[in-house]
CSV table of C-alpha atoms in Angstrom, one decimal:
chain,number,residue,atom,x,y,z
A,8,MET,CA,21.1,27.8,-41.8
A,9,SER,CA,19.0,29.2,-39.0
A,10,LEU,CA,17.9,26.9,-36.1
A,11,LEU,CA,14.3,27.4,-37.1
A,12,MET,CA,15.0,26.2,-40.7
A,13,THR,CA,16.9,23.2,-39.4
A,14,ILE,CA,14.0,22.2,-37.2
A,15,ARG,CA,11.5,22.6,-40.1
A,16,ILE,CA,13.7,20.3,-42.3
A,17,ALA,CA,13.9,17.8,-39.5
A,18,PHE,CA,10.1,17.7,-39.1
A,19,LYS,CA,9.7,17.3,-42.9
A,20,ALA,CA,12.2,14.4,-43.0
A,21,LEU,CA,10.3,12.7,-40.2
A,22,GLY,CA,7.0,13.3,-41.9
A,23,ARG,CA,8.1,11.6,-45.1
A,24,ASN,CA,8.2,8.2,-43.2
A,25,LYS,CA,5.3,8.6,-40.7
A,26,MET,CA,4.9,4.9,-40.0
A,27,ARG,CA,8.6,4.3,-39.4
A,28,THR,CA,8.7,7.4,-37.2
A,29,ALA,CA,5.7,6.2,-35.2
A,30,LEU,CA,7.2,2.7,-34.7
A,31,THR,CA,10.5,4.2,-33.6
A,32,MET,CA,8.6,6.3,-31.0
A,33,LEU,CA,6.9,3.2,-29.8
A,34,GLY,CA,9.9,2.0,-27.8
A,35,MET,CA,10.1,5.3,-26.0
A,36,ILE,CA,6.4,5.4,-25.4
A,37,ILE,CA,6.4,2.0,-23.8
A,38,GLY,CA,9.5,2.7,-21.7
A,39,VAL,CA,8.3,6.1,-20.4
A,40,ALA,CA,4.8,4.8,-19.7
A,41,ALA,CA,6.1,1.9,-17.7
A,42,VAL,CA,8.4,4.1,-15.7
A,43,ILE,CA,5.7,6.6,-14.9
A,44,ALA,CA,3.2,3.8,-13.9
A,45,MET,CA,5.8,2.1,-11.7
A,46,VAL,CA,6.8,5.3,-10.0
A,47,ALA,CA,3.2,6.3,-9.5
A,48,LEU,CA,2.4,3.0,-7.8
A,49,GLY,CA,5.5,3.3,-5.6
A,50,THR,CA,4.8,6.9,-4.6
A,51,GLY,CA,1.2,6.1,-3.9
A,52,ALA,CA,2.2,3.2,-1.7
A,53,GLN,CA,4.6,5.3,0.3
A,54,ASN,CA,2.0,8.0,0.9
A,55,MET,CA,-0.5,5.3,1.9
A,56,ILE,CA,1.9,3.9,4.4
A,57,GLU,CA,2.6,7.3,5.9
A,58,GLU,CA,-1.1,8.1,6.2
A,59,GLN,CA,-1.9,4.7,7.7
A,60,VAL,CA,0.9,4.9,10.3
A,61,LYS,CA,-0.1,8.5,11.2
A,62,THR,CA,-3.6,7.2,12.1
A,63,ALA,CA,-2.0,5.2,14.9
A,64,GLY,CA,-1.9,8.3,17.1
A,65,THR,CA,-0.5,11.7,17.9
A,66,ASN,CA,3.3,11.8,18.7
A,67,LEU,CA,3.0,8.1,19.4
A,68,ILE,CA,5.8,6.1,21.0
A,69,THR,CA,5.4,2.3,21.4
A,70,ILE,CA,7.3,0.2,24.0
A,71,SER,CA,7.3,-3.5,23.3
A,72,PRO,CA,8.8,-6.4,25.3
A,73,GLY,CA,11.8,-8.1,23.9
A,74,SER,CA,14.7,-6.9,21.8
A,75,MET,CA,17.2,-8.2,19.3
A,76,GLN,CA,19.6,-8.5,22.2
A,77,ALA,CA,18.7,-9.6,25.7
A,78,ALA,CA,20.7,-10.3,28.8
A,79,GLY,CA,23.6,-12.7,28.2
A,80,GLY,CA,23.6,-12.0,24.5
A,81,VAL,CA,20.5,-14.2,23.9
A,82,ARG,CA,18.5,-13.0,20.9
A,83,THR,CA,14.9,-13.1,21.9
A,84,GLY,CA,13.2,-11.0,19.1
A,85,PHE,CA,10.3,-8.7,19.8
A,86,GLY,CA,7.8,-10.1,22.3
A,87,GLY,CA,10.1,-12.9,23.4
A,88,ASN,CA,10.1,-14.3,26.9
A,89,ILE,CA,10.5,-10.9,28.4
A,90,ARG,CA,7.9,-9.4,30.8
A,91,MET,CA,6.6,-5.9,30.8
A,92,VAL,CA,4.3,-5.1,33.7
A,93,PRO,CA,1.9,-2.3,34.8
A,94,GLU,CA,4.6,-1.0,37.1
A,95,ASP,CA,6.6,-0.1,34.0
A,96,ALA,CA,3.8,2.0,32.7
A,97,ALA,CA,3.4,3.7,36.1
A,98,ALA,CA,7.1,4.6,36.0
A,99,LEU,CA,6.8,6.1,32.6
A,100,ARG,CA,4.1,8.5,33.8
A,101,ASN,CA,7.0,10.3,35.6
A,102,VAL,CA,8.7,11.1,32.3
A,103,ALA,CA,8.5,14.8,31.8
A,104,GLU,CA,8.1,14.7,28.0
A,105,ALA,CA,5.3,12.1,28.2
A,106,GLN,CA,1.8,13.5,28.2
A,107,TYR,CA,-0.2,10.3,28.1
A,108,VAL,CA,0.6,6.7,28.9
A,109,ALA,CA,-1.6,3.7,28.2
A,110,GLU,CA,-1.1,0.1,29.1
A,111,SER,CA,-2.1,-2.5,26.5
A,112,VAL,CA,-2.9,-6.2,26.8
A,113,THR,CA,-4.8,-8.0,24.1
A,114,THR,CA,-6.8,-11.2,23.7
A,115,ARG,CA,-9.3,-12.6,21.3
A,116,THR,CA,-12.7,-13.8,22.3
A,117,GLN,CA,-16.4,-14.2,21.2
A,118,LEU,CA,-18.9,-11.4,21.7
A,119,ILE,CA,-22.6,-12.4,21.8
A,120,TYR,CA,-25.7,-10.2,21.6
A,121,GLY,CA,-29.1,-12.0,21.0
A,122,ASN,CA,-28.7,-14.1,17.9
A,123,SER,CA,-25.6,-12.2,16.7
A,124,ASN,CA,-22.0,-13.1,17.6
A,125,TRP,CA,-18.6,-11.9,16.5
A,126,GLN,CA,-15.1,-13.1,17.3
A,127,THR,CA,-12.7,-10.1,17.7
A,128,SER,CA,-9.8,-8.7,19.5
A,129,VAL,CA,-10.2,-7.2,23.0
A,130,GLU,CA,-7.6,-4.6,23.9
A,131,GLY,CA,-7.2,-3.8,27.6
A,132,THR,CA,-6.0,-0.3,28.1
A,133,ASN,CA,-6.7,2.8,30.3
A,134,VAL,CA,-8.5,6.1,29.9
A,135,ASP,CA,-5.6,7.8,28.0
A,136,LEU,CA,-6.0,5.7,24.9
A,137,PRO,CA,-8.5,8.0,23.0
A,138,ALA,CA,-6.1,11.0,23.6
A,139,ILE,CA,-3.1,9.1,22.5
A,140,ARG,CA,-4.7,7.7,19.3
A,141,SER,CA,-6.7,11.0,18.6
A,142,TRP,CA,-9.7,8.8,18.5
A,143,PRO,CA,-13.1,10.4,19.4
A,144,LEU,CA,-16.3,8.4,20.3
A,145,LYS,CA,-19.3,8.2,18.0
A,146,TYR,CA,-21.7,7.2,20.8
A,147,GLY,CA,-21.5,7.2,24.6
A,148,THR,CA,-18.3,7.6,26.7
A,149,PHE,CA,-15.0,5.8,27.3
A,150,PHE,CA,-14.5,4.1,30.6
A,151,SER,CA,-13.2,5.9,33.7
A,152,ASP,CA,-10.3,5.6,36.1
A,153,GLU,CA,-12.7,4.1,38.6
A,154,ASP,CA,-13.6,1.4,36.0
A,155,VAL,CA,-9.9,0.6,35.6
A,156,LYS,CA,-9.3,0.4,39.4
A,157,SER,CA,-12.3,-1.8,40.0
A,158,ALA,CA,-11.7,-4.0,36.9
A,159,ALA,CA,-15.3,-3.2,35.8
A,160,LYS,CA,-17.0,-5.3,33.2
A,161,VAL,CA,-17.4,-2.6,30.6
A,162,VAL,CA,-16.5,-2.3,27.0
A,163,VAL,CA,-16.2,0.3,24.2
A,164,LEU,CA,-16.9,-1.1,20.8
A,165,GLY,CA,-15.1,-0.5,17.5
A,166,SER,CA,-17.6,0.7,14.7
A,167,ASN,CA,-17.4,-2.6,12.8
A,168,VAL,CA,-18.1,-4.7,15.8
A,169,SER,CA,-21.1,-2.4,16.7
A,170,ASP,CA,-22.5,-2.6,13.2
A,171,THR,CA,-22.2,-6.4,13.2
A,172,LEU,CA,-23.8,-7.0,16.5
A,173,PHE,CA,-26.5,-4.2,16.5
A,174,GLY,CA,-26.8,-3.0,12.9
A,175,GLU,CA,-25.7,0.2,11.3
A,176,GLY,CA,-26.7,3.5,12.9
A,177,VAL,CA,-27.7,1.9,16.2
A,178,ASP,CA,-26.5,3.4,19.5
A,179,PRO,CA,-25.8,0.4,21.8
A,180,THR,CA,-24.8,2.5,24.8
A,181,ASP,CA,-25.9,0.7,28.1
A,182,ILE,CA,-26.8,-2.5,26.3
A,183,GLN,CA,-25.4,-5.7,27.9
A,184,ILE,CA,-23.5,-8.2,25.8
A,185,ARG,CA,-21.7,-11.5,26.6
A,186,VAL,CA,-17.9,-11.5,26.5
A,187,ARG,CA,-16.5,-15.0,27.0
A,188,ASN,CA,-19.7,-16.0,28.9
A,189,GLN,CA,-19.6,-13.0,31.1
A,190,ILE,CA,-22.0,-10.0,31.1
A,191,PHE,CA,-20.4,-6.7,30.1
A,192,ARG,CA,-22.1,-3.3,29.6
A,193,VAL,CA,-21.4,-1.3,26.5
A,194,LEU,CA,-20.3,2.2,27.3
A,195,GLY,CA,-20.0,3.6,23.8
A,196,VAL,CA,-18.7,3.2,20.2
A,197,MET,CA,-15.5,4.6,18.7
A,198,THR,CA,-15.6,6.5,15.4
A,199,SER,CA,-14.4,4.7,12.3
A,200,LYS,CA,-10.6,4.7,12.1
A,201,GLY,CA,-9.8,2.4,9.2
A,202,ALA,CA,-6.6,0.4,8.8
A,203,SER,CA,-3.6,0.8,11.0
A,204,GLY,CA,0.0,1.1,9.7
A,205,GLY,CA,0.3,-2.7,10.1
A,206,GLY,CA,-2.8,-3.3,8.0
A,207,MET,CA,-5.1,-4.3,10.9
A,208,ASN,CA,-8.7,-3.1,10.8
A,209,MET,CA,-8.7,-0.8,13.9
A,210,ASP,CA,-12.5,-0.8,13.9
A,211,ASP,CA,-12.7,-4.5,14.3
A,212,GLN,CA,-11.8,-4.5,18.1
A,213,VAL,CA,-13.2,-3.6,21.4
A,214,PHE,CA,-11.7,-1.8,24.4
A,215,ALA,CA,-11.9,-2.6,28.1
A,216,PRO,CA,-10.0,-1.7,31.2
A,217,TYR,CA,-6.7,-3.5,31.1
A,218,THR,CA,-7.3,-4.7,34.7
A,219,THR,CA,-10.5,-6.3,33.5
A,220,VAL,CA,-8.8,-8.1,30.6
A,221,MET,CA,-6.0,-9.4,32.8
A,222,LYS,CA,-8.1,-10.6,35.7
A,223,LYS,CA,-11.3,-11.7,34.0
A,224,LEU,CA,-10.5,-12.6,30.3
A,225,SER,CA,-6.9,-13.5,29.6
A,226,GLY,CA,-5.5,-14.3,33.1
A,227,GLN,CA,-2.1,-12.9,32.2
A,228,THR,CA,-0.1,-10.6,34.4
A,229,ASN,CA,2.1,-9.0,31.9
A,230,LEU,CA,1.5,-6.2,29.3
A,231,ASN,CA,1.8,-6.7,25.5
A,232,ARG,CA,2.9,-3.2,25.0
A,233,ILE,CA,2.8,0.4,26.4
A,234,TYR,CA,1.8,3.4,24.4
A,235,VAL,CA,3.1,6.9,25.2
A,236,SER,CA,2.2,10.2,23.7
A,237,ALA,CA,4.9,12.9,23.7
A,238,ARG,CA,3.7,16.4,24.6
A,239,THR,CA,4.8,17.9,21.2
A,240,ALA,CA,6.3,16.6,18.0
A,241,ASP,CA,9.6,18.2,19.0
A,242,ASP,CA,9.5,16.2,22.3
A,243,ILE,CA,9.4,12.8,20.6
A,244,ALA,CA,13.1,12.2,20.4
A,245,GLY,CA,13.7,13.4,24.0
A,246,ALA,CA,10.7,11.4,25.2
A,247,ALA,CA,12.0,8.2,23.5
A,248,ALA,CA,15.5,8.7,25.1
A,249,ALA,CA,13.9,9.4,28.6
A,250,ILE,CA,11.6,6.3,28.2
A,251,THR,CA,14.6,4.2,27.3
A,252,THR,CA,16.5,5.4,30.4
A,253,THR,CA,13.4,4.8,32.7
A,254,MET,CA,12.9,1.3,31.3
A,255,ARG,CA,16.5,0.4,31.8
A,256,ALA,CA,16.2,1.5,35.4
A,257,GLN,CA,13.0,-0.6,35.8
A,258,HIS,CA,14.5,-3.7,34.3
A,259,GLY,CA,18.1,-3.3,35.4
A,260,THR,CA,19.5,-3.5,31.9
A,261,THR,CA,22.2,-1.8,29.9
A,262,PRO,CA,22.4,-0.7,26.2
A,263,ASP,CA,23.9,-4.1,25.4
A,264,SER,CA,21.2,-6.1,27.3
A,265,ASP,CA,17.9,-4.2,26.7
A,266,ASP,CA,14.9,-6.5,27.0
A,267,PHE,CA,12.5,-4.0,25.5
A,268,THR,CA,12.1,-1.9,22.3
A,269,VAL,CA,11.1,1.7,22.0
A,270,GLN,CA,9.7,2.7,18.6
A,271,THR,CA,8.5,6.1,17.3
A,272,LEU,CA,6.3,6.6,14.3
A,273,ASP,CA,9.2,8.1,12.4
A,274,ASP,CA,11.0,4.7,12.9
A,275,ILE,CA,8.1,2.8,11.5
A,276,VAL,CA,7.4,5.2,8.6
A,277,ALA,CA,11.1,5.3,7.6
A,278,LEU,CA,11.3,1.5,7.6
A,279,ARG,CA,8.2,0.9,5.5
A,280,THR,CA,8.8,3.8,3.1
A,281,GLN,CA,12.4,2.6,2.6
A,282,THR,CA,11.0,-0.8,1.6
A,283,ALA,CA,8.5,0.7,-0.7
A,284,SER,CA,11.1,3.0,-2.2
A,285,THR,CA,13.4,0.1,-2.8
A,286,MET,CA,10.7,-1.8,-4.6
A,287,THR,CA,9.8,1.3,-6.7
A,288,SER,CA,13.4,1.8,-7.7
A,289,LEU,CA,13.7,-1.9,-8.7
A,290,LEU,CA,10.5,-1.8,-10.8
A,291,ALA,CA,11.4,1.6,-12.4
A,292,GLY,CA,14.9,0.2,-13.2
A,293,ILE,CA,13.3,-2.8,-14.9
A,294,ALA,CA,11.0,-0.5,-16.8
A,295,GLY,CA,13.9,1.7,-17.7
A,296,VAL,CA,15.4,-1.1,-19.8
A,297,SER,CA,12.6,-0.4,-22.2
A,298,LEU,CA,13.9,3.2,-22.6
A,299,VAL,CA,17.4,1.9,-23.5
A,300,VAL,CA,15.9,-0.5,-26.0
A,301,GLY,CA,13.9,2.4,-27.4
A,302,GLY,CA,17.1,4.5,-27.6
A,303,ILE,CA,18.8,1.7,-29.5
A,304,GLY,CA,15.9,1.6,-31.9
A,305,ILE,CA,16.2,5.4,-32.5
A,306,MET,CA,19.9,5.0,-33.3
A,307,ASN,CA,19.2,2.1,-35.7
A,308,ILE,CA,16.6,4.1,-37.6
A,309,MET,CA,18.7,7.2,-37.7
A,310,LEU,CA,21.6,5.2,-39.2
A,311,VAL,CA,19.2,3.9,-41.9
A,312,SER,CA,18.0,7.4,-42.5
A,313,VAL,CA,21.6,8.6,-43.0
A,314,THR,CA,22.2,5.9,-45.5
A,315,GLU,CA,19.0,6.7,-47.4
A,316,ARG,CA,19.7,10.4,-47.5
A,317,THR,CA,23.5,10.3,-48.3
A,318,ARG,CA,23.0,12.1,-51.7
A,319,GLU,CA,20.9,14.7,-50.0
A,320,ILE,CA,23.5,15.3,-47.4
A,321,GLY,CA,26.2,15.5,-50.1
A,322,LEU,CA,24.2,18.1,-52.0
A,323,ARG,CA,23.7,20.2,-48.9
A,324,LEU,CA,27.4,20.1,-48.0
A,325,ALA,CA,28.4,20.9,-51.7
A,326,ILE,CA,26.3,24.1,-51.7
A,327,GLY,CA,27.8,25.4,-48.5
A,328,ALA,CA,26.1,23.7,-45.5
A,329,ARG,CA,28.5,23.2,-42.6
A,330,GLY,CA,29.0,19.8,-41.0
A,331,PHE,CA,27.5,21.3,-37.8
A,332,ASP,CA,24.3,22.1,-39.7
A,333,VAL,CA,24.0,18.5,-40.8
A,334,LEU,CA,24.8,17.1,-37.4
A,335,LEU,CA,22.3,19.5,-35.8
A,336,GLN,CA,19.5,18.4,-38.2
A,337,PHE,CA,19.9,14.7,-37.5
A,338,LEU,CA,20.3,15.3,-33.8
A,339,ILE,CA,17.1,17.3,-33.8
A,340,GLU,CA,15.3,14.5,-35.6
A,341,ALA,CA,16.4,12.0,-32.9
A,342,ILE,CA,15.4,14.4,-30.1
A,343,VAL,CA,12.0,15.1,-31.6
A,344,ILE,CA,11.3,11.3,-31.8
A,345,SER,CA,12.4,10.9,-28.1
A,346,ILE,CA,10.5,13.9,-26.8
A,347,PHE,CA,7.2,13.1,-28.6
A,348,GLY,CA,7.6,9.5,-27.6
A,349,GLY,CA,8.2,10.6,-24.0
A,350,ALA,CA,5.1,12.9,-24.1
A,351,PHE,CA,2.8,10.1,-25.3
A,352,GLY,CA,4.4,7.8,-22.8
A,353,ILE,CA,3.7,10.2,-19.9
A,354,ALA,CA,0.1,10.5,-21.0
A,355,ILE,CA,-0.3,6.7,-21.3
A,356,GLY,CA,1.5,6.2,-17.9
A,357,TYR,CA,-0.8,8.7,-16.3
A,358,GLY,CA,-3.8,7.0,-17.8
A,359,VAL,CA,-2.7,3.6,-16.5
A,360,SER,CA,-2.1,5.0,-13.1
A,361,GLU,CA,-5.6,6.6,-12.9
A,362,PHE,CA,-7.1,3.3,-14.2
A,363,LEU,CA,-5.4,1.4,-11.4
A,364,ARG,CA,-6.4,4.0,-8.8
A,365,VAL,CA,-10.0,4.3,-9.8
A,366,TYR,CA,-11.0,0.8,-11.0
A,367,GLN,CA,-8.5,-1.4,-9.2
A,368,GLY,CA,-8.4,0.5,-5.9
A,369,MET,CA,-4.6,0.7,-5.9
A,370,ALA,CA,-2.7,3.6,-4.5
A,371,ALA,CA,-1.2,5.5,-7.4
A,372,LEU,CA,0.1,9.0,-7.5
A,373,VAL,CA,2.1,10.5,-10.3
A,374,PRO,CA,4.7,12.9,-8.8
A,375,LEU,CA,5.6,16.0,-10.9
A,376,ASN,CA,9.3,15.4,-10.5
A,377,ALA,CA,8.8,12.0,-12.2
A,378,VAL,CA,7.2,13.8,-15.2
A,379,ALA,CA,10.1,16.3,-15.4
A,380,VAL,CA,12.7,13.5,-15.1
A,381,ALA,CA,10.8,11.5,-17.9
A,382,VAL,CA,10.9,14.5,-20.3
A,383,LEU,CA,14.6,15.2,-19.6
A,384,PHE,CA,15.5,11.5,-19.8
A,385,SER,CA,13.7,11.2,-23.1
A,386,ALA,CA,15.6,14.2,-24.5
A,387,GLY,CA,18.8,12.7,-23.1
A,388,VAL,CA,18.2,9.4,-24.8
A,389,GLY,CA,17.6,11.2,-28.1
A,390,ILE,CA,20.9,13.1,-27.8
A,391,PHE,CA,22.9,10.1,-26.6
A,392,PHE,CA,21.7,7.6,-29.2
A,393,GLY,CA,21.2,10.2,-32.0
A,394,PHE,CA,24.7,11.7,-31.8
A,395,TYR,CA,26.6,8.9,-33.5
A,396,PRO,CA,24.3,8.8,-36.6
A,397,ALA,CA,24.3,12.6,-36.7
A,398,ARG,CA,28.1,12.7,-36.4
A,399,LYS,CA,28.4,10.1,-39.2
A,400,ALA,CA,26.2,12.2,-41.5
A,401,ALA,CA,28.2,15.4,-40.7
A,402,ALA,CA,31.5,13.6,-41.5
A,403,LEU,CA,30.5,12.5,-45.0
A,404,ASP,CA,32.7,13.7,-47.9
A,405,PRO,CA,30.5,15.8,-50.3
A,406,ILE,CA,32.0,14.2,-53.5
A,407,VAL,CA,31.7,10.7,-52.2
A,408,ALA,CA,28.1,11.4,-50.9
A,409,LEU,CA,27.0,12.7,-54.3
A,410,LYS,CA,28.3,9.6,-56.1
A,411,PHE,CA,26.4,7.3,-53.6
A,412,GLU,CA,23.9,5.0,-55.2
């Protein structure tokens, strides 16, 4: 028999029991749909993490106080009782691969304008921050080096803070507000940035000279972190190594006693995407159990079909059909059930992903390689679970099969 004739017979056999065929497909449909939806959610989450982290800045390197190992083997954790001071930032400006360096010290306080007030985070920094973060202004200007040197009482508002205090679409440049009962002048408003890689709303904060925050708002003398921007993406690794060397010279530490942490965006992206990837694999594995169950269902139904069609098989073998022809027919039936079930499952999984993305606001993206894997896996399930029933049918003795009641 030709392959085309074998396929036609397989489709006719499946068509004689439409309901049973549809129910057999259901296991594959549910399994593939679940896998596609889970992989879509995981891929979307990874992409969202990468985009959020990239909004943090251009070629960004962050230096934080504290490390998992401090002097004497004491584990302090990030931000432990370790000091990082403005002199450290000044030393980092001598690193050849570093284009911009910005101190950072943060505090929370109340902002008041007229009858409006808002509690938010105040980040003390210097003039390089907009360049490091690739963050233009919507209104006005950023503060100057002179403002930093004189610890001037000036602030630049995040867009959410500006909208809350002054209303949307209002330019508050040169307006005076109260920050912790002190009068500050608004220099400008940053453009909307959205959420950071850590999930913080970057628009819900204000910026002031770090000297102002340290002397007039928080009273602290140490920095919370230092931001450095490498000159190019290729310089990031070299800049991180040079920064580590400089900080060790500043703090008198060794690789075994570092009291600071140097992190690049690649480090942060890799950590978070690895976490998302692990969760995706776990969820997809759980959903994959449905595929195995569906495959077992296919094998059971094909075994029933072999029993029901024993006389038909015996007749075909008696008039000259080869065992391979019979095996191929039943194998094709199992593969057809798997592939059609997989196709419907892909469509349903894609629909679920779009529903979650559009109506639930969840990050969901169906990768093409997941679709290809789903199709191949569906066919593989059909071959694997269909082979035993097909082999059983092909091995029937024609005389015994013709006598079967």
